[in-house]
Coordinates of C-alpha atoms in Angstrom, one line a residue:
M1 CA 70.7 115.4 -4.7
S2 CA 74.1 117.1 -4.8
T3 CA 74.3 120.8 -4.4
S4 CA 75.9 121.1 -7.8
N5 CA 72.8 119.7 -9.3
L6 CA 70.7 122.1 -7.4
A7 CA 72.8 125.0 -8.8
T8 CA 72.3 123.6 -12.3
I9 CA 68.5 123.5 -11.8
L10 CA 68.5 127.1 -10.6
S11 CA 70.7 128.4 -13.3
S12 CA 68.6 126.6 -15.9
N13 CA 65.4 128.2 -14.8
P14 CA 65.9 132.0 -14.5
I15 CA 63.0 134.5 -14.5
D16 CA 62.9 138.1 -15.4
L17 CA 63.3 140.1 -12.2
G18 CA 62.4 143.4 -13.9
P19 CA 58.7 143.2 -13.1
Y20 CA 59.6 142.3 -9.5
E21 CA 61.8 145.4 -9.2
T22 CA 58.7 147.4 -10.2
L23 CA 56.6 145.5 -7.8
Y24 CA 59.0 146.2 -5.0
K25 CA 58.9 149.9 -5.6
H26 CA 55.1 149.8 -5.5
L27 CA 55.1 147.9 -2.2
H28 CA 57.7 150.2 -0.8
S29 CA 55.7 153.3 -1.6
H30 CA 52.5 151.8 -0.3
P31 CA 53.3 150.4 3.1
E32 CA 50.6 149.3 5.6
L33 CA 50.8 149.1 9.4
S34 CA 50.3 145.9 11.4
Y35 CA 46.7 144.6 11.3
Q36 CA 46.0 146.7 8.2
E37 CA 47.9 144.9 5.4
R38 CA 44.8 144.6 3.2
E39 CA 46.2 145.9 -0.1
T40 CA 49.6 144.2 0.3
A41 CA 47.8 140.9 0.9
S42 CA 45.5 141.6 -2.1
T43 CA 48.5 142.3 -4.3
A44 CA 50.2 139.1 -3.2
A45 CA 47.1 137.0 -3.8
S46 CA 46.4 138.5 -7.2
H47 CA 50.0 137.9 -8.3
L48 CA 49.9 134.2 -7.2
R49 CA 46.7 133.7 -9.2
S50 CA 48.1 135.5 -12.2
L51 CA 51.0 133.0 -12.4
N52 CA 48.5 130.4 -13.6
A53 CA 50.8 127.8 -12.0
G54 CA 48.3 125.8 -10.0
Y55 CA 48.7 127.6 -6.7
E56 CA 45.7 127.1 -4.4
V57 CA 45.3 130.6 -2.8
H58 CA 43.8 130.9 0.8
T59 CA 43.2 134.4 2.1
S60 CA 42.0 136.2 5.3
I61 CA 43.8 133.8 7.6
G62 CA 44.3 135.3 11.0
G63 CA 43.6 138.8 9.7
H64 CA 45.1 139.6 6.3
G65 CA 47.4 136.5 6.2
L66 CA 47.4 134.3 3.0
A67 CA 49.0 131.2 1.7
G68 CA 49.5 129.7 -1.7
V69 CA 49.9 125.9 -2.0
L70 CA 51.5 124.2 -5.0
R71 CA 51.0 120.4 -4.9
N72 CA 53.5 118.6 -7.1
G73 CA 53.5 114.9 -6.4
N74 CA 55.1 113.0 -3.5
G75 CA 57.8 114.5 -1.3
K76 CA 58.3 116.8 1.6
I77 CA 56.0 119.8 2.4
I78 CA 58.1 123.0 2.6
L79 CA 56.8 126.3 3.8
L80 CA 58.5 129.6 2.8
R81 CA 57.3 132.6 4.8
A82 CA 57.4 136.4 4.2
D83 CA 56.1 139.1 6.5
M84 CA 54.0 142.0 5.1
D85 CA 53.6 144.8 7.7
A86 CA 55.4 148.1 7.8
L87 CA 56.3 150.5 10.7
P88 CA 55.1 153.9 12.1
V89 CA 58.3 155.6 10.8
K90 CA 58.6 158.8 8.7
E91 CA 60.8 157.8 5.7
D92 CA 63.9 159.9 5.1
T93 CA 65.7 157.9 2.4
G94 CA 65.3 160.4 -0.4
L95 CA 64.3 157.6 -2.8
E96 CA 62.1 158.6 -5.7
Y97 CA 59.7 155.9 -4.6
A98 CA 59.8 156.8 -0.9
S99 CA 56.7 156.4 1.2
Q100 CA 54.4 159.4 1.8
V101 CA 51.8 157.3 3.4
T102 CA 50.1 158.0 6.7
M103 CA 47.7 155.7 8.5
R104 CA 45.6 155.7 11.6
D105 CA 47.2 153.2 14.0
T106 CA 45.5 151.0 16.5
D107 CA 45.9 153.7 19.1
D108 CA 43.7 155.9 16.9
V109 CA 46.7 158.3 16.1
T110 CA 47.6 159.1 12.5
K111 CA 51.2 158.3 11.8
P112 CA 53.7 158.2 8.9
V113 CA 54.3 154.7 7.6
M114 CA 57.5 153.2 6.1
H115 CA 58.8 149.8 5.1
A116 CA 61.7 150.4 7.4
C117 CA 62.4 146.7 8.1
G118 CA 62.5 145.2 4.6
H119 CA 59.2 143.3 4.6
D120 CA 58.5 144.7 1.1
F121 CA 61.7 142.9 0.0
H122 CA 60.5 139.7 1.7
V123 CA 57.1 139.8 -0.1
T124 CA 58.7 140.6 -3.5
A125 CA 61.4 137.9 -3.2
L126 CA 58.8 135.3 -2.1
L127 CA 56.5 136.1 -5.0
A128 CA 59.4 135.8 -7.4
A129 CA 60.5 132.5 -5.8
A130 CA 56.9 131.3 -6.2
E131 CA 57.1 131.9 -9.9
R132 CA 60.6 130.4 -10.4
L133 CA 59.8 127.3 -8.4
A134 CA 56.6 126.8 -10.3
K135 CA 58.5 127.2 -13.6
M136 CA 60.9 124.4 -12.6
K137 CA 58.4 122.0 -11.1
D138 CA 59.4 119.3 -13.6
S139 CA 62.6 119.2 -11.6
W140 CA 61.2 118.6 -8.2
S141 CA 58.3 116.9 -6.4
G142 CA 56.6 117.6 -3.1
T143 CA 54.4 120.4 -1.9
L144 CA 55.4 124.1 -1.7
I145 CA 53.6 126.5 0.6
V146 CA 54.3 130.2 0.2
L147 CA 52.9 132.1 3.2
F148 CA 52.5 135.8 3.6
Q149 CA 52.2 136.8 7.3
P150 CA 50.6 139.9 8.7
N151 CA 51.5 141.6 12.0
E152 CA 55.0 140.4 12.5
E153 CA 56.2 143.7 14.1
R154 CA 53.8 143.3 17.0
A155 CA 54.4 139.6 17.4
G156 CA 50.9 138.5 16.7
G157 CA 50.7 137.4 13.1
A158 CA 52.1 133.9 13.2
Q159 CA 50.0 132.9 16.2
A160 CA 46.9 134.6 14.6
M161 CA 47.3 132.6 11.4
V162 CA 47.7 129.3 13.4
D163 CA 44.7 130.2 15.6
G164 CA 42.8 131.3 12.4
G165 CA 42.8 127.8 11.0
L166 CA 46.0 127.9 8.9
Y167 CA 46.6 124.2 9.1
T168 CA 43.0 123.3 8.3
K169 CA 43.5 125.1 5.0
V170 CA 47.0 124.1 4.1
P171 CA 49.0 121.0 4.9
V172 CA 51.2 120.9 7.9
P173 CA 54.8 121.6 6.7
D174 CA 57.7 119.3 7.3
I175 CA 60.0 122.3 7.4
V176 CA 59.6 126.1 7.8
L177 CA 62.1 128.3 6.0
V178 CA 62.4 132.0 6.6
Q179 CA 64.7 134.8 5.5
H180 CA 65.2 138.5 6.5
V181 CA 67.1 141.4 4.8
L182 CA 69.6 142.9 7.3
P183 CA 72.3 145.6 7.2
L184 CA 75.0 143.3 5.6
K185 CA 76.8 143.7 2.3
A186 CA 74.4 143.1 -0.6
G187 CA 74.9 139.6 -2.0
Q188 CA 76.0 138.1 1.3
V189 CA 74.0 135.5 3.1
G190 CA 74.4 134.3 6.7
C191 CA 73.0 131.4 8.8
R192 CA 74.0 129.3 11.8
I193 CA 72.9 126.2 13.7
G194 CA 71.2 126.9 17.1
T195 CA 70.0 130.3 18.5
I196 CA 69.6 132.7 15.6
M197 CA 67.4 135.5 17.0
S198 CA 66.6 136.8 20.5
E199 CA 63.5 136.3 22.7
A200 CA 61.8 139.7 23.3
D201 CA 59.3 141.0 25.9
S202 CA 57.7 144.4 25.8
F203 CA 55.8 146.1 28.6
K204 CA 53.7 149.2 29.2
I205 CA 54.3 150.5 32.8
T206 CA 51.9 153.0 34.2
L207 CA 53.0 155.0 37.2
F208 CA 50.4 156.8 39.2
G209 CA 51.0 160.2 40.8
R210 CA 48.8 163.1 41.9
G211 CA 48.4 165.9 39.4
G212 CA 48.2 169.6 40.0
H213 CA 49.5 173.1 39.2
G214 CA 53.1 173.4 38.0
S215 CA 53.7 176.1 40.6
M216 CA 52.6 173.9 43.5
P217 CA 54.7 170.7 43.2
H218 CA 54.6 170.2 47.0
R219 CA 50.9 169.5 46.6
T220 CA 51.4 166.8 44.0
I221 CA 53.2 163.5 43.4
D222 CA 55.1 164.0 40.2
P223 CA 54.9 160.9 37.9
V224 CA 57.5 162.4 35.6
V225 CA 60.2 162.4 38.3
M226 CA 59.0 158.9 39.3
A227 CA 59.3 157.7 35.7
A228 CA 62.8 159.3 35.4
G229 CA 63.9 157.3 38.4
V230 CA 62.6 154.1 36.9
V231 CA 64.3 154.8 33.6
L232 CA 67.7 155.4 35.1
K233 CA 67.6 152.4 37.4
L234 CA 66.4 150.1 34.6
Q235 CA 69.7 150.9 32.8
T236 CA 71.6 149.3 35.7
I237 CA 70.1 145.9 35.2
V238 CA 72.3 144.8 32.3
S239 CA 75.4 146.7 33.6
R240 CA 75.2 145.6 37.2
E241 CA 73.0 142.5 37.5
V242 CA 73.6 140.4 34.3
D243 CA 76.8 138.4 33.8
P244 CA 79.0 140.2 31.2
D245 CA 79.3 137.0 29.3
E246 CA 75.5 136.8 28.8
F247 CA 73.6 138.7 26.1
A248 CA 70.9 141.1 27.3
V249 CA 69.3 144.4 26.2
V250 CA 66.9 146.6 28.2
T251 CA 65.5 149.5 26.2
V252 CA 63.1 152.2 27.2
G253 CA 61.6 153.3 23.9
S254 CA 58.9 155.7 25.2
L255 CA 58.1 157.9 28.2
Q256 CA 54.8 159.8 28.0
A257 CA 53.3 162.1 30.6
G258 CA 51.2 165.3 30.6
Q259 CA 50.2 167.7 27.8
T260 CA 51.8 171.0 28.7
E261 CA 54.6 172.6 30.8
N262 CA 52.6 174.1 33.7
I263 CA 50.6 171.1 34.7
I264 CA 52.0 168.2 36.7
A265 CA 50.3 165.1 35.3
D266 CA 48.6 162.4 37.3
K267 CA 50.3 159.4 35.6
A268 CA 53.2 158.5 33.3
E269 CA 53.6 155.6 30.9
V270 CA 56.9 154.0 30.3
R271 CA 57.3 151.4 27.5
V272 CA 60.2 148.9 27.9
N273 CA 61.6 146.3 25.6
V274 CA 63.8 143.4 26.7
R275 CA 66.0 141.1 24.5
T276 CA 67.6 137.9 25.8
Q277 CA 68.9 134.6 24.5
D278 CA 68.8 132.6 27.7
P279 CA 65.7 131.7 29.8
G280 CA 67.5 132.2 33.1
V281 CA 68.7 135.7 32.1
R282 CA 65.2 136.6 30.9
D283 CA 63.7 135.5 34.3
K284 CA 66.3 137.6 36.2
I285 CA 65.7 140.7 34.1
L286 CA 61.9 140.5 34.3
T287 CA 62.1 140.1 38.1
S288 CA 64.5 143.1 38.3
I289 CA 62.2 145.3 36.3
R290 CA 59.3 144.5 38.6
R291 CA 61.4 145.2 41.7
I292 CA 62.6 148.5 40.4
V293 CA 59.2 149.7 39.3
L294 CA 57.5 148.8 42.6
G295 CA 60.4 150.2 44.6
E296 CA 60.5 153.5 42.8
S297 CA 56.7 153.9 43.0
E298 CA 56.7 153.2 46.8
A299 CA 59.7 155.5 47.4
S300 CA 57.9 158.3 45.5
G301 CA 54.7 158.0 47.5
A302 CA 52.6 156.9 44.5
V303 CA 48.8 157.0 45.1
K304 CA 48.5 153.4 44.0
E305 CA 50.6 150.4 42.9
P306 CA 52.0 150.7 39.3
L307 CA 50.5 148.7 36.5
I308 CA 52.9 146.5 34.5
E309 CA 51.3 145.0 31.4
E310 CA 53.0 142.8 28.8
T311 CA 52.2 144.1 25.3
T312 CA 54.2 141.7 23.1
H313 CA 56.3 138.6 23.3
F314 CA 58.5 137.1 20.6
P315 CA 59.8 133.5 21.2
L316 CA 63.5 132.6 21.0
S317 CA 64.4 131.6 17.5
V318 CA 66.5 128.4 17.2
N319 CA 67.6 126.9 13.9
D320 CA 67.1 123.1 14.0
E321 CA 70.5 121.3 13.7
Q322 CA 69.6 118.7 11.2
V323 CA 67.6 121.0 8.9
T324 CA 70.1 123.8 9.1
S325 CA 73.1 121.6 8.4
Q326 CA 71.6 120.8 5.1
V327 CA 70.9 124.4 4.3
L328 CA 74.5 125.3 5.3
N329 CA 75.8 122.8 2.8
S330 CA 73.6 124.0 0.0
F331 CA 74.2 127.7 0.6
G332 CA 78.0 127.1 1.1
D333 CA 78.4 125.5 -2.3
F334 CA 76.1 127.9 -4.1
F335 CA 77.1 131.3 -2.6
G336 CA 80.7 130.4 -1.9
K337 CA 82.6 133.2 -0.2
R338 CA 79.4 135.3 0.0
F339 CA 78.1 132.8 2.6
N340 CA 78.7 133.0 6.4
A341 CA 77.9 129.6 8.0
N342 CA 78.4 130.9 11.5
M343 CA 76.8 134.3 11.6
K344 CA 76.4 135.9 15.0
P345 CA 72.9 135.5 16.5
S346 CA 70.8 138.6 15.8
T347 CA 69.8 140.8 18.7
A348 CA 66.4 141.3 16.9
S349 CA 63.4 139.0 17.3
E350 CA 60.8 137.3 15.2
D351 CA 57.6 135.3 15.6
Y352 CA 57.9 132.9 12.5
S353 CA 59.0 130.0 14.7
I354 CA 55.4 129.6 15.9
L355 CA 54.5 128.4 12.4
G356 CA 56.7 125.4 13.1
S357 CA 56.7 125.0 16.9
S358 CA 52.9 124.9 17.0
Q359 CA 53.1 121.7 15.0
N360 CA 56.4 120.4 16.5
K361 CA 58.1 121.0 13.2
P362 CA 61.6 122.4 12.6
C363 CA 62.6 125.8 11.3
C364 CA 65.6 127.4 9.7
F365 CA 66.2 131.2 9.4
W366 CA 68.9 133.0 7.4
A367 CA 69.8 136.6 6.6
F368 CA 70.7 138.3 3.4
G369 CA 72.4 141.7 3.0
G370 CA 71.1 144.8 1.4
V371 CA 73.9 147.4 1.6
E372 CA 75.5 148.4 -1.7
E373 CA 79.0 146.9 -1.9
R374 CA 80.6 150.2 -2.8
I375 CA 79.1 152.0 0.1
W376 CA 79.9 149.2 2.5
D377 CA 83.5 149.0 1.5
E378 CA 84.0 152.8 1.8
V379 CA 82.4 153.0 5.2
E380 CA 84.3 149.9 6.4
K381 CA 87.6 151.4 5.3
H382 CA 87.0 154.4 7.6
G383 CA 85.8 152.2 10.5
R384 CA 82.3 153.6 10.6
L385 CA 80.0 150.7 9.9
M386 CA 78.2 151.2 13.3
Q387 CA 77.7 154.9 12.6
D388 CA 77.0 155.2 8.9
I389 CA 75.1 152.0 7.8
A390 CA 71.4 152.4 8.4
V391 CA 69.8 149.5 10.3
N392 CA 66.4 148.0 10.3
H393 CA 63.7 150.4 11.7
S394 CA 65.8 153.4 10.8
P395 CA 64.1 156.1 8.6
F396 CA 67.2 155.8 6.3
F397 CA 66.9 152.0 5.8
A398 CA 66.9 151.4 2.1
P399 CA 68.3 148.1 0.7
V400 CA 69.8 148.4 -2.7
L401 CA 67.6 146.7 -5.3
Q402 CA 70.3 144.5 -6.8
P403 CA 71.9 142.2 -6.1
T404 CA 69.7 142.1 -3.0
L405 CA 66.6 140.9 -4.7
E406 CA 68.4 138.3 -6.8
T407 CA 70.1 136.9 -3.7
G408 CA 66.9 136.7 -1.8
V409 CA 65.1 134.8 -4.6
D410 CA 68.1 132.5 -5.1
A411 CA 68.2 131.7 -1.4
L412 CA 64.5 130.9 -1.1
C413 CA 64.6 128.7 -4.1
L414 CA 67.7 126.9 -3.0
G415 CA 66.4 126.4 0.5
A416 CA 63.2 124.8 -0.8
L417 CA 65.0 122.7 -3.4
T418 CA 67.3 121.4 -0.7
F419 CA 64.4 119.4 0.8
L420 CA 62.0 118.9 -2.2
K421 CA 62.6 115.7 -4.1
C422 CA 64.7 116.8 -7.1
S423 CA 65.1 114.8 -10.3

């Protein structure tokens, strides 16, 4: 079907987004950490059932994951996915519906919780798209799966759903489609063929010293000094070992040792995150990390060899050429100048591709913007986009409600209709 006909179908089947704005505010003010998305999942399941549109609702898949299946005759099976979990971040947006929630995390520490990555927008947009696509089901045929995934932030949710029997409960999709709100101008959409998001590896490195009194450092082996050496040398991997034409990021996000100032601890923990978009670069960096950690430990006289444990891994996200070319055509015609068909690959990472790759099925991912146009233009005029626009995972990250929500719903519906058999 021509993209002009798809636009006609969409414009002929609007829904009232007012209730979804209210739902978004509720989800934003009631975030839940990874592995604990019980109420968010319950809200999504209840909403799908309340539509009375024929969705088969399957819950508790791989934890709190759920999926709704709308069977509507012959045609392709299209899976739309949203993630549900929030982050251990104290919100500082000043919104009237800002989160005040705290939760006990998996490390048994109580932390503030915030939807600092926009997953509340993803859930809301997918529920609205589920209603809208059901409303227009006389115009298409095929099978629609709307999937709500837990534990994206810790890279375990997609695999857990697959391992938890997802594809014994819902049909294997022909295509997986995913979107994410990013710090772009609201109303804009971006996509590209090929690599779209980075591969990511995270590690916990434990360095072992010998503790003692702060006044007697000569009788100890100080793991803080050891860790400081590791941190500084890790920063040289990208600057001195990786080809400047290649993408790579090495971030030390946490260094923890000791409890007070007059006691030298007996160990230090360093948490490291690596982002790459080339397997060879990844191998080089991981080898360098091990070399630096082992070398600094030996040079410091550590009491035993350091422990390097992988904590999470996100696969490289690659947009399938054939599927994505069709999405580019649909989005280009519908969004016009608001669409970027060759957006830069994101330095961030995702695990959604496992929903497709586990079944040898293609995926397509796109981004939509959430920064109010007036604010974006003013900041851009002063050349301060990097400094003044809050990014995902920031305590100030707060996508503007509209046109962000409308754009997200349009994109999901248009993506699905691109492949469902339309009449």
